[in-house]
Short mmCIF file of C-alpha atoms in Angstrom, two decimals:
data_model
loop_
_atom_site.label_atom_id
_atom_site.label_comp_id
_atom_site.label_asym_id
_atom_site.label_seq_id
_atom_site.Cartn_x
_atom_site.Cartn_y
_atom_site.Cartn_z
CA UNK A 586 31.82 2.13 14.09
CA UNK A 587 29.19 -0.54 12.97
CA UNK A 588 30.74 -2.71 16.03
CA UNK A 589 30.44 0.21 18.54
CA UNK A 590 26.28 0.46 17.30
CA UNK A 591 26.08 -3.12 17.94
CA UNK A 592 27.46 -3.13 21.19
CA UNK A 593 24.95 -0.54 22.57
CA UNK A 594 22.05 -2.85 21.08
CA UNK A 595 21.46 -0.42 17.78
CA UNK A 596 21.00 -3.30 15.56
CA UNK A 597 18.91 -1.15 13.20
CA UNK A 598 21.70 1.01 12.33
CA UNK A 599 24.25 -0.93 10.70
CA UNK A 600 21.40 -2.63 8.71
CA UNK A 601 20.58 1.06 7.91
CA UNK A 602 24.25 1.86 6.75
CA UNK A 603 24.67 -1.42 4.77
CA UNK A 604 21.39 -0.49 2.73
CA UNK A 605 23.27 2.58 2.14
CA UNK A 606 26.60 0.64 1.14
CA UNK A 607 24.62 -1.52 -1.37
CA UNK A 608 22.53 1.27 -3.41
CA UNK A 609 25.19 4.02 -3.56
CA UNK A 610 27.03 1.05 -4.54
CA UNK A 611 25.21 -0.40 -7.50
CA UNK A 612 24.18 2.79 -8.60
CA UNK A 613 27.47 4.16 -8.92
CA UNK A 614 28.47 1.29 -10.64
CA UNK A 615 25.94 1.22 -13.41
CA UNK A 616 26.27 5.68 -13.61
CA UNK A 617 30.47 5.13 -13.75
CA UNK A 618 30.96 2.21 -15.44
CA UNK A 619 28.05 1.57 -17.89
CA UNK A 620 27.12 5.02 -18.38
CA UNK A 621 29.81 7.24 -18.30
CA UNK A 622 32.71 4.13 -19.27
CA UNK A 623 35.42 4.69 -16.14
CA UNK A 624 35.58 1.09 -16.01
CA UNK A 625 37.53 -0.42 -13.39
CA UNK A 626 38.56 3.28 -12.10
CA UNK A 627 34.59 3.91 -11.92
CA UNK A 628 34.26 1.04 -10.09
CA UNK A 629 36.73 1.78 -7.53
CA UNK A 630 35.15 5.26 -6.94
CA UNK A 631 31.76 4.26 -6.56
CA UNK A 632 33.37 1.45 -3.76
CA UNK A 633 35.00 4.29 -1.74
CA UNK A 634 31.67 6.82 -1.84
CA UNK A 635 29.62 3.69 -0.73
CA UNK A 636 31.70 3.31 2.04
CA UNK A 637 31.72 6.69 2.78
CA UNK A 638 28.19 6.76 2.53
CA UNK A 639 27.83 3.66 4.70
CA UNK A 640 30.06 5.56 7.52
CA UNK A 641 28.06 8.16 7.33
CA UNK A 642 25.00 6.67 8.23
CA UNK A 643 26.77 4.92 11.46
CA UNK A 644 28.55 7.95 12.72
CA UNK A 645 25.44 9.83 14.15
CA UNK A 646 24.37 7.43 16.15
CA UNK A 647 27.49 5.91 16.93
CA UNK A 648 29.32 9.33 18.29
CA UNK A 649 26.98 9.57 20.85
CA UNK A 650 28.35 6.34 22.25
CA UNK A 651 32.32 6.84 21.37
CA UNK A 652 32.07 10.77 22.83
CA UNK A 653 30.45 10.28 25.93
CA UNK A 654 33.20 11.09 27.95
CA UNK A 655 34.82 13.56 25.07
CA UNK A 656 37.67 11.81 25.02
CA UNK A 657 37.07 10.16 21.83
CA UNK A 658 38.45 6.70 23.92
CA UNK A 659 42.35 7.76 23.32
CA UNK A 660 42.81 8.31 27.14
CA UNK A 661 41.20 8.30 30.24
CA UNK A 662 40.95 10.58 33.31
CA UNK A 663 42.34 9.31 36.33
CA UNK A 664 40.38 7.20 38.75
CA UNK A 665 40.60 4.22 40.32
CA UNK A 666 40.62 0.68 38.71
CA UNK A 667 37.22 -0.37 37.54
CA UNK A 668 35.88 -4.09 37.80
CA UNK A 669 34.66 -3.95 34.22
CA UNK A 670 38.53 -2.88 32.96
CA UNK A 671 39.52 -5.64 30.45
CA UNK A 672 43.65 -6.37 31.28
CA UNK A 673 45.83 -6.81 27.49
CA UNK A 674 46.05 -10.09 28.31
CA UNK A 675 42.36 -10.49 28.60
CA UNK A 676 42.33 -8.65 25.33
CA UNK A 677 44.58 -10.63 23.25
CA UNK A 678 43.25 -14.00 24.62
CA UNK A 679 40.00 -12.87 22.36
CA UNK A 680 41.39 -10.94 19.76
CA UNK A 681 44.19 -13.32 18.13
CA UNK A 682 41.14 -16.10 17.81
CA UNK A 683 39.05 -13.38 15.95
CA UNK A 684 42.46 -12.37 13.81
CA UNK A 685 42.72 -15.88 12.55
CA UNK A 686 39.23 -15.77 11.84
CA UNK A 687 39.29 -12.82 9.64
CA UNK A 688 43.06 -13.86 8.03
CA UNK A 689 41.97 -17.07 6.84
CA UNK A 690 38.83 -15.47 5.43
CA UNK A 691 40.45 -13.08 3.50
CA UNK A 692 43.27 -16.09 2.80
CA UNK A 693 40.43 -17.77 1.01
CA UNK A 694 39.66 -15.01 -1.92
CA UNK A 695 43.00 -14.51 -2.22
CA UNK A 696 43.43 -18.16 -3.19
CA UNK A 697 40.65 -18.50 -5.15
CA UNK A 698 41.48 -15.24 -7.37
CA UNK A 699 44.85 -16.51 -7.88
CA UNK A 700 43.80 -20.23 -8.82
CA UNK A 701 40.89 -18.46 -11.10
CA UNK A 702 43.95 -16.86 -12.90
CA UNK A 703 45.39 -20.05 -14.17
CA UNK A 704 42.17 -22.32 -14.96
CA UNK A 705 41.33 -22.81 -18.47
CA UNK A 706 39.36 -20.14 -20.55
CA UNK A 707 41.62 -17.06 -19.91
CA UNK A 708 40.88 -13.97 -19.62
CA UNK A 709 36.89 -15.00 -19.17
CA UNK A 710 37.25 -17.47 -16.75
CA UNK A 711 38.91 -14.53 -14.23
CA UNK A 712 36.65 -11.97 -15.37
CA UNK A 713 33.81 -14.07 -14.79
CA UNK A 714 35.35 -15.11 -11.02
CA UNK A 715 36.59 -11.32 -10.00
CA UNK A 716 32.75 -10.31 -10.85
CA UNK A 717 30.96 -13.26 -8.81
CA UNK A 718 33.09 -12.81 -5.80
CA UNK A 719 32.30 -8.90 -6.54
CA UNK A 720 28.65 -9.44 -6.15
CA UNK A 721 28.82 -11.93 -3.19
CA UNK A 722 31.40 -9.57 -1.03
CA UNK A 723 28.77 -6.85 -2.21
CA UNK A 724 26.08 -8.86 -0.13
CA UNK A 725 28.32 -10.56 2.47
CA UNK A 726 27.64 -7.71 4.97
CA UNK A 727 24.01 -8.72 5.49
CA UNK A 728 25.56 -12.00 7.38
CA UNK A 729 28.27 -10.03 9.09
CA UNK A 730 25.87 -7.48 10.81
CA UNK A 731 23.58 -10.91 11.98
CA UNK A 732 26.66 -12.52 13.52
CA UNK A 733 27.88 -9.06 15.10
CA UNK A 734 24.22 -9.01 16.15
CA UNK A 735 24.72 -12.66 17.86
CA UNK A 736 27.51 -11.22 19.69
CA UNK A 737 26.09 -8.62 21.10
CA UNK A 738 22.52 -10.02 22.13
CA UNK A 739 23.66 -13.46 23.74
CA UNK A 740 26.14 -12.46 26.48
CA UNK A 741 23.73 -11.10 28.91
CA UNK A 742 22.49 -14.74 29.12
CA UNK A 743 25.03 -16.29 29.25
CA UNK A 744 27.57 -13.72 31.74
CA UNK A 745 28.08 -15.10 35.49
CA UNK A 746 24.32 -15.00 36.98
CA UNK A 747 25.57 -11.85 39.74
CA UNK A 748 26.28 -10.40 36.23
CA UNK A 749 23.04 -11.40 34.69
CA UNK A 750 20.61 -10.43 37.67
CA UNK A 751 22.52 -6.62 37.63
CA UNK A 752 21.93 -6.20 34.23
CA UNK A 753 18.37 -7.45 33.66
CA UNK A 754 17.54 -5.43 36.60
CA UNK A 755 15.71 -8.87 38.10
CA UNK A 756 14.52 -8.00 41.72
CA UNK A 757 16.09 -9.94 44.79
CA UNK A 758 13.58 -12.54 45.16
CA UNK A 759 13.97 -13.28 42.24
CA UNK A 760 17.45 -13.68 42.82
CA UNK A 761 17.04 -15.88 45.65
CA UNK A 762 16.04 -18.81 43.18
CA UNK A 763 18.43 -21.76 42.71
CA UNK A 764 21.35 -21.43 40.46
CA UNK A 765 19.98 -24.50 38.27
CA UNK A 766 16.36 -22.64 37.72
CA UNK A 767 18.61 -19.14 36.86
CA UNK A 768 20.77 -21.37 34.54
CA UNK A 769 18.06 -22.53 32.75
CA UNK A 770 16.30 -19.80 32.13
CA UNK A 771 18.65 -18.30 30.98
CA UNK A 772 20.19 -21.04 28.49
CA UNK A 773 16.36 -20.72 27.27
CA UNK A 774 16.36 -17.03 26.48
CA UNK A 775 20.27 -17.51 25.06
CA UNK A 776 18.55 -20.43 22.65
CA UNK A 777 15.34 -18.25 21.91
CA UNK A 778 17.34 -15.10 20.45
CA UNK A 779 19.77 -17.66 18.49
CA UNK A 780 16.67 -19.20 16.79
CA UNK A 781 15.00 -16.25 16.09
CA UNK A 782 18.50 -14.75 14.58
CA UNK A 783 18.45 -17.75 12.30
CA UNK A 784 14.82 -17.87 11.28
CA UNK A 785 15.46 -14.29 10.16
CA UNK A 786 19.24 -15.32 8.76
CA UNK A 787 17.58 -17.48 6.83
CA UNK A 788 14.86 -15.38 4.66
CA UNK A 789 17.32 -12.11 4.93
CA UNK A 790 19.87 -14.92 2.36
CA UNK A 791 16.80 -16.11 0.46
CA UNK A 792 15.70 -12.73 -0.83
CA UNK A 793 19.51 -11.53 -0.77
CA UNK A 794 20.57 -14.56 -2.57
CA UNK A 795 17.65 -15.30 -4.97
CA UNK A 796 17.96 -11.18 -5.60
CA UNK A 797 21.26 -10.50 -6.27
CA UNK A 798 22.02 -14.20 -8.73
CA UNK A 799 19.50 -12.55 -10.95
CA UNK A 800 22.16 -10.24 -11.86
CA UNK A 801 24.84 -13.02 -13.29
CA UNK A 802 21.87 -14.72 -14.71
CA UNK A 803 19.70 -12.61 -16.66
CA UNK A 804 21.96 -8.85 -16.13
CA UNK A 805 25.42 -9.97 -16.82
CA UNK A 806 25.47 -7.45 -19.65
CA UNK A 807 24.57 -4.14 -17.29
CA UNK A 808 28.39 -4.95 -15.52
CA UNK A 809 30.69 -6.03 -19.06
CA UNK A 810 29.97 -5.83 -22.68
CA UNK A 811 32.11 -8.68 -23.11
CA UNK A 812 29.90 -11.48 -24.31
CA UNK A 813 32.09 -14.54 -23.33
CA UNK A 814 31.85 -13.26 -19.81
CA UNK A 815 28.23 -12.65 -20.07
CA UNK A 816 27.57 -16.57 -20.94
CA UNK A 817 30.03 -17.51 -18.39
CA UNK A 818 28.27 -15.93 -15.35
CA UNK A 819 24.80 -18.13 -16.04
CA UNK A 820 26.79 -21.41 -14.23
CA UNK A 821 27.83 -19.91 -12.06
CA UNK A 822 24.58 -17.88 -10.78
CA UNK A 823 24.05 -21.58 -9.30
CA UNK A 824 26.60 -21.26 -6.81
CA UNK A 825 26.65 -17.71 -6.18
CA UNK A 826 22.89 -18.34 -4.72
CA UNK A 827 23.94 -21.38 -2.73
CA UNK A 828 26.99 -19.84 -1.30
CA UNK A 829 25.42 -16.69 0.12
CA UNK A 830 22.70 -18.68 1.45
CA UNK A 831 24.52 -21.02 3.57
CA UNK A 832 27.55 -18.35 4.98
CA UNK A 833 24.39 -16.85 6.60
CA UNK A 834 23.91 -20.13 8.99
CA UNK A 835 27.50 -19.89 9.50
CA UNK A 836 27.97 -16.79 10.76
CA UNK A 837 24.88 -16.41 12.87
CA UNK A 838 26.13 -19.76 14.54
CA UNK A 839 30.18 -18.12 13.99
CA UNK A 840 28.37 -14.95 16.26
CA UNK A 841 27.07 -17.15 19.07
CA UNK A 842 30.20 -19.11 19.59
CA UNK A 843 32.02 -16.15 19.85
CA UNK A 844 29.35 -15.13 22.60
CA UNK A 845 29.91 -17.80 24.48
CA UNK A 846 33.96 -17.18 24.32
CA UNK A 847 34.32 -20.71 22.78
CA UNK A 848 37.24 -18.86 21.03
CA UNK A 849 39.72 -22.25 20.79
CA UNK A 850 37.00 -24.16 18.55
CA UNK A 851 36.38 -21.53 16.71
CA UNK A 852 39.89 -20.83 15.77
CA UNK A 853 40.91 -24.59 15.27
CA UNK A 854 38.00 -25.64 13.79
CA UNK A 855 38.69 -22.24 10.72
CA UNK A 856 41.88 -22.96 9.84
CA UNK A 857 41.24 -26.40 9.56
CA UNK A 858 38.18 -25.59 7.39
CA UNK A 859 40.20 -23.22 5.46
CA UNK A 860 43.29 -25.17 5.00
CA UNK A 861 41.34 -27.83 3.15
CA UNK A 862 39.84 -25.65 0.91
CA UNK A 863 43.37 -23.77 0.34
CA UNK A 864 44.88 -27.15 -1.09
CA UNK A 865 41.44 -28.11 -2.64
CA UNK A 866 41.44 -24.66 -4.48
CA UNK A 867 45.30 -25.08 -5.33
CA UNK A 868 44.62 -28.48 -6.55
CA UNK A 869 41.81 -27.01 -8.86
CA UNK A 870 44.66 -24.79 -10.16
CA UNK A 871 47.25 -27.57 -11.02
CA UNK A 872 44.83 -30.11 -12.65
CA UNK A 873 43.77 -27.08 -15.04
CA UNK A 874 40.08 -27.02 -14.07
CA UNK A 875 37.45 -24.04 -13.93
CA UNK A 876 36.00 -21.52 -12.35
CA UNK A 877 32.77 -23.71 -11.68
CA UNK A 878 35.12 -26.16 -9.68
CA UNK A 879 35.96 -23.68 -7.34
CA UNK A 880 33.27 -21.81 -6.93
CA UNK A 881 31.94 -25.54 -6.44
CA UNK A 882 34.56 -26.19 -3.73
CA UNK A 883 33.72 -22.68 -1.84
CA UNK A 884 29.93 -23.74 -1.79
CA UNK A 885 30.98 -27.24 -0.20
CA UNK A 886 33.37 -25.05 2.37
CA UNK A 887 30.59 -22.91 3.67
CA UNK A 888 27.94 -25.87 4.25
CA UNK A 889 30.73 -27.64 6.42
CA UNK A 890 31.47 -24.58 8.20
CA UNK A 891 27.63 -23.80 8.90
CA UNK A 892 27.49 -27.72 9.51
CA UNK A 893 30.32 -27.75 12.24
CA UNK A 894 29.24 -24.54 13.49
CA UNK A 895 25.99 -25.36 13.93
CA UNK A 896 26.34 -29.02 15.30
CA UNK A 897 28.86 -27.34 17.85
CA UNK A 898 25.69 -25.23 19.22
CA UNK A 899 23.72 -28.00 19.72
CA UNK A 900 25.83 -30.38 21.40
CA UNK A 901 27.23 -27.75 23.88
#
C-alpha cells in the first residue's frame, strides 16, 4: 500500500502512516508492558495495532489509486495490448535483484540475534541486543519511505527522452532541442532531487537518531526492570545513533540506483556486503565476544554500504 502512494507521487502519506506506526507503537508499549505487565505478549499486540494503525492511514488515499478501475488489480477487461504492459520476464529481471536485497537484509538480523545468543554475559547480553535492534527496526522506516521516495521521483528524468517530453508535458519546440541539451537537463534535475533527498535524509536520521538513543541511554528502565540490561544498553546507545544515521545515506543512494535500473550492482555489490558481515558476525560468535562487537561490525557494514552506494552515484 505505502508503495502504491509512492508511485502516484503521495510522498506525504506514508510519512503520515509511519508517524502513526511509531506513536501507537511506543505508546502501546509503555500502556502493555510497563503499565499493565503483558510483557513480551504486550509487546506483540501493541506491534500488530501499530501496523494496523499504520495501514489505516495509507488505505484512504491509496484505494483511490488501486480501485480505479474496480477491479481491485486481480484481472483486467479485455482490450488490446498496451505499450506500458510490463511482460513476466520484464518483471522478474527487477524483482529477483530487489528479493536479494530484502533476503540478505533480513539474513543480517537473523545472524546477528543468533551470534548475540552465544556472546558472553547471557541472558543480558541478548536482552540488551533483541531491544537495540527493537528500537532501530522501530525507526528504520523513516529511511525506507526516503529510498521508496528516490524511486519514485527519479525515473521521469531519467526514462527514454520521447518518454520524458510526454510526461513533463514539454511543448514541441522544446522538443526539437538536441538530445545532448535534453540529456543534460535532465541528468541535472535527476542530481537536484537526489541531493535534496539527502540533505533532508540527513537531518530526518539526526533528530531520529539523536531522539530515539536517548531511550537506551537515559530510559532503558521505561522498556525492562532488569538492571543488568539497563547498564548494558548505555554502550551501546553509541552505535545505535551511528547506525541509523548512516543506513539513511544508504538507502536514499540504494533508491536512486534502483531508479536508474542499475539492478546487477546493486545485487552483487549486497551480498557481497552482507556476506562479509555474515562471517564477521559468526566470527564474533566463535571467539566469544559481545554484543558491542557486533553492533560495532553492523555500524562498519552500513558506512561501506552508504560508501559504495554513494561512490557508485557519482562515478556513473
Amino acid at each position: 500500500v505505502q508503495a502504491s502512494c509512492l508511485g502516484g507521487k503521495d510522498s506525504v502519506t506514508p510519512l503520515t502512516a509511519v508517524l502513526y506506526l511509531t506513536t501507537v507503537n511506543v505508546l502501546g508499549d509503555v500502556l502493555l508492558v510497563k503499565v499493565f505487565s503483558m510483557g513480551v505478549r504486550g509487546a506483540a499486540i501493541a506491534t500488530l495495532i501499530a501496523q494496523w494503525a499504520s495501514t489505516a492511514a495509507l488505505l484512504r488515499s491509496a484505494l483511490r489509486k488501486l480501485l480505479r478501475d474496480n477491479s481491485l488489480g486481480l484481472w483486467r477487461k479485455a482490450s488490446a495490448a498496451s505499450e506500458d504492459s510490463v511482460s513476466s520476464k520484464a518483471f522478474l529481471a527487477y524483482a529477483i535483484p530487489v528479493l536479494t536485497i530484502v533476503i540478505g537484509k533480513l539474513a543480517v538480523f537473523a545472524v546477528m540475534t543468533h551470534s548475540a545468543s552465544a556472546v558472553e554475559d547471557q541472558p543480558t547480553s541478548l536482552a540488551s541486543h533483541q531491544i537495540i535492534c527493537a528500537l532501530f527496526v522501530f525507526i528504520r522506516p523513516f529511511s525506507e519511505v526516503m529510498s521508496q521516495t528516490a524511486q519514485t521521483f527519479i525515473p521521469p528524468y531519467v526514462a527514454p527522452i520521447d518518454e520524458y517530453t510526454t510526461n513533463r508535458s514539454i511543448d514541441s519546440s522544446a522538443s526539437d532541442l538536441c538530445g545532448d541539451t535534453r540529456t543534460k537537463a535532465r541528468a541535472a534535475s535527476a542530481s537536484s532531487v537526489a541531493n535534496s533527498l539527502m540533505l533532508l535524509g540527513f537531518c530526518i536520521a539526526i533528530i531520529n537518531a539523536s531522539f530515539v538513543c536517548l531511550i537506551p541511554l537515559y530510559f532503558g528502565g521505561a522498556l525492562t526492570s532488569d538492571q543488568e540490561v539497563v547498564d548494558a544498553l548505555r554502550p551501546l546507545a553509541m552505535y545505535l545513533w551511528l547506525s541509523i544515521l548512516l543506513t539513511m545515506p544508504g538507502a536514499i543512494s540504494e533508491g536512486i540506483l534502483l531508479a536508474h535500473r542499475d539492478l546487477k550492482y546493486l545485487a552483487l555489490t549486497h551480498l557481497l556486503i552482507t556476506a562479509f558481515l555474515v562471517v564477521a558476525l559468526l566470527h564474533i560468535r566463535n571467539v566469544g565476544g559481545n554484543v558491542e562487537e557486533l553492533w560495532g561490525s553492523f555500524t562498519v557494514n552500513q558506512f561501506v554500504r552508504a560508501i559504495v552506494f554513494g561512490a557508485r552515484i557519482l562515478l556513473a
